[in-house]
Amino acid sequence: MSLYLRLLDHPITRYLIIGTFSVLAAYLFWMIGGNFAKVVSQEPVVGVSFELGGAIAGFVSVFLVSLWAFKQLNQLQPTSLPLRRLKVFLIPRDQFPEAMYSCKVWIYDDDIGEERMIEVVPRREAGHLTIDLRDLRDNERFRIELRNSTNQAWQSEYYPVSAPRTEMKAI
């Protein structure tokens, strides 16, 4: 999940969006119809019942309706699976000498049966050729295909995200 979507999924961000929308809607309603909104609580909120009028009542009414609608929409969405970041060490270690490599990764989603391909740039870490994979879900599997500058190729089998093993075989 990207940083932008993670930020939007935070509860404080949701309240800020709803609050901003409520202020704009209350101002718009006040400009159109004047001061006619009234909110009366039937049940005590934090031990206190309240009665509001004017622009603040417009804000509170739009805020409460927006909050209710947002909660209803949030319940309709399927729960998202946690995303993982993987650091994949390609083995056997001695099979990949210093050279330029290109790498394609096929990611298969078991739930929906779709496959996508991404290209990543391998790097060296701790003497291993390493690939960083981001934003993978537990229900996905990945397969790596690697080529060097002399067009030698290696390929792995599909491995689950939860327990990656990355033994590469020449093809």
C-alpha positions as MATLAB code, in Angstrom:
seq = 'MSLYLRLLDHPITRYLIIGTFSVLAAYLFWMIGGNFAKVVSQEPVVGVSFELGGAIAGFVSVFLVSLWAFKQLNQLQPTSLPLRRLKVFLIPRDQFPEAMYSCKVWIYDDDIGEERMIEVVPRREAGHLTIDLRDLRDNERFRIELRNSTNQAWQSEYYPVSAPRTEMKAI';
ca = [
       0.000    0.000    0.000;
       1.380    3.363   -0.908;
       2.097    6.025    1.699;
      -0.800    8.115    0.390;
      -3.338    5.304    0.856;
      -1.922    4.430    4.280;
      -2.304    8.054    5.335;
      -5.918    8.132    4.134;
      -6.642    4.935    6.056;
      -5.660    6.537    9.390;
      -8.624    7.445   11.687;
      -7.337   10.982   12.382;
      -7.169   11.675    8.653;
     -10.732   10.432    8.265;
     -11.975   12.803   10.972;
     -10.064   15.704    9.415;
     -11.592   15.013    6.000;
     -15.087   14.728    7.458;
     -14.566   17.866    9.580;
     -13.346   19.886    6.594;
     -16.280   18.710    4.515;
     -18.638   19.576    7.379;
     -17.277   23.126    7.704;
     -17.601   23.703    3.954;
     -21.111   22.240    3.859;
     -22.239   24.255    6.899;
     -20.879   27.459    5.334;
     -22.568   26.668    2.020;
     -25.890   25.937    3.737;
     -25.579   29.131    5.782;
     -24.920   31.171    2.598;
     -27.905   29.607    0.820;
     -30.514   29.453    3.557;
     -29.329   31.549    6.426;
     -29.324   30.541   10.068;
     -31.958   27.815   10.421;
     -30.187   24.612   11.568;
     -30.867   23.219   15.036;
     -29.436   20.090   16.667;
     -30.819   18.627   19.905;
     -29.298   15.528   21.489;
     -31.850   13.029   22.780;
     -29.240   11.018   24.655;
     -26.486   12.491   26.815;
     -23.112   12.663   25.078;
     -20.263   12.293   27.596;
     -22.822   12.769   30.347;
     -24.228   16.026   28.912;
     -27.146   16.656   26.563;
     -26.890   19.638   24.232;
     -28.853   21.920   21.928;
     -27.098   23.810   19.161;
     -28.252   26.399   16.668;
     -26.822   28.440   13.831;
     -23.636   27.640   11.930;
     -22.304   25.301   14.631;
     -25.488   23.239   14.389;
     -24.998   22.965   10.632;
     -21.430   21.819   11.171;
     -22.419   19.236   13.809;
     -25.317   17.860   11.773;
     -23.246   17.497    8.587;
     -20.347   16.058   10.614;
     -22.533   13.419   12.292;
     -24.243   12.405    9.036;
     -20.868   12.240    7.239;
     -19.357   10.205   10.060;
     -22.262    7.753    9.957;
     -22.026    7.429    6.144;
     -18.247    6.977    6.294;
     -18.590    4.193    8.863;
     -21.236    2.470    6.730;
     -19.004    2.649    3.639;
     -16.019    1.395    5.613;
     -17.987   -1.679    6.720;
     -18.753   -2.519    3.077;
     -15.070   -2.640    2.119;
     -13.318   -5.960    2.541;
     -10.630   -5.935    5.162;
      -7.296   -5.428    3.516;
      -4.540   -7.900    4.067;
      -1.316   -6.647    5.634;
       1.424   -5.749    3.186;
       4.925   -7.131    3.450;
       8.355   -5.985    2.429;
      10.744   -8.713    1.445;
      14.477   -8.735    1.050;
      15.186  -11.709   -1.204;
      18.730  -13.143   -1.243;
      19.399  -15.099   -4.427;
      21.135  -18.416   -3.831;
      23.499  -20.093   -4.548;
      25.653  -17.126   -3.701;
      28.663  -18.010   -5.859;
      26.555  -18.368   -9.013;
      26.151  -14.595   -9.411;
      29.523  -12.864   -9.894;
      29.873   -9.101  -10.199;
      28.030   -8.119  -13.396;
      25.056   -6.129  -14.603;
      21.771   -7.969  -14.024;
      18.185   -7.363  -15.058;
      15.404   -8.908  -13.053;
      11.727   -9.585  -13.642;
       9.430  -10.739  -10.870;
       6.070  -12.402  -11.514;
       3.626  -12.040   -8.649;
       0.630  -14.369   -8.579;
      -2.422  -13.594   -6.429;
      -3.965  -16.871   -5.230;
      -7.316  -15.275   -4.322;
      -8.185  -13.710   -7.661;
      -5.983  -15.831   -9.919;
      -4.196  -12.931  -11.578;
      -0.522  -12.504  -12.269;
       1.449   -9.301  -12.680;
       5.044   -8.662  -13.650;
       7.375   -6.023  -12.247;
      10.966   -5.198  -13.065;
      13.356   -4.568  -10.208;
      17.020   -3.657  -10.016;
      19.068   -6.211   -8.088;
      21.752   -5.015   -5.689;
      24.539   -6.519   -3.614;
      24.153   -7.040    0.112;
      26.283   -9.222    2.366;
      27.886  -10.803   -0.703;
      24.533  -11.917   -2.108;
      22.653  -10.614   -5.103;
      19.552   -9.174   -3.450;
      16.109   -8.060   -4.607;
      13.731   -5.850   -2.627;
      10.023   -6.585   -3.030;
       7.476   -4.217   -1.516;
       3.723   -4.217   -1.002;
       3.145   -7.958   -1.224;
       0.195   -9.621    0.484;
       0.167  -12.970    2.280;
      -2.030  -14.484   -0.443;
       0.579  -13.821   -3.149;
       3.462  -15.896   -4.473;
       6.435  -14.691   -6.482;
       8.787  -16.076   -9.129;
      12.059  -14.424  -10.158;
      13.778  -14.420  -13.542;
      17.287  -13.000  -13.703;
      19.519  -12.221  -16.700;
      23.075  -10.961  -16.789;
      24.823   -8.841  -19.429;
      25.959  -11.956  -21.339;
      22.322  -13.117  -21.556;
      22.690  -16.015  -19.108;
      19.364  -16.599  -17.387;
      18.235  -18.025  -14.066;
      14.755  -18.680  -12.767;
      13.175  -19.604   -9.451;
      10.012  -21.486   -8.679;
       6.973  -19.746   -7.149;
       7.547  -19.106   -3.471;
       5.072  -17.859   -0.858;
       5.582  -14.444    0.665;
       5.392  -15.860    4.188;
       8.466  -18.094    3.799;
      10.537  -17.044    0.794;
      13.178  -19.404   -0.482;
      14.990  -18.235   -3.543;
      17.062  -20.967   -5.053;
      17.809  -19.920   -8.606;
      18.308  -22.478  -11.385;
      19.917  -21.821  -14.757;
      17.573  -21.950  -17.740;
];
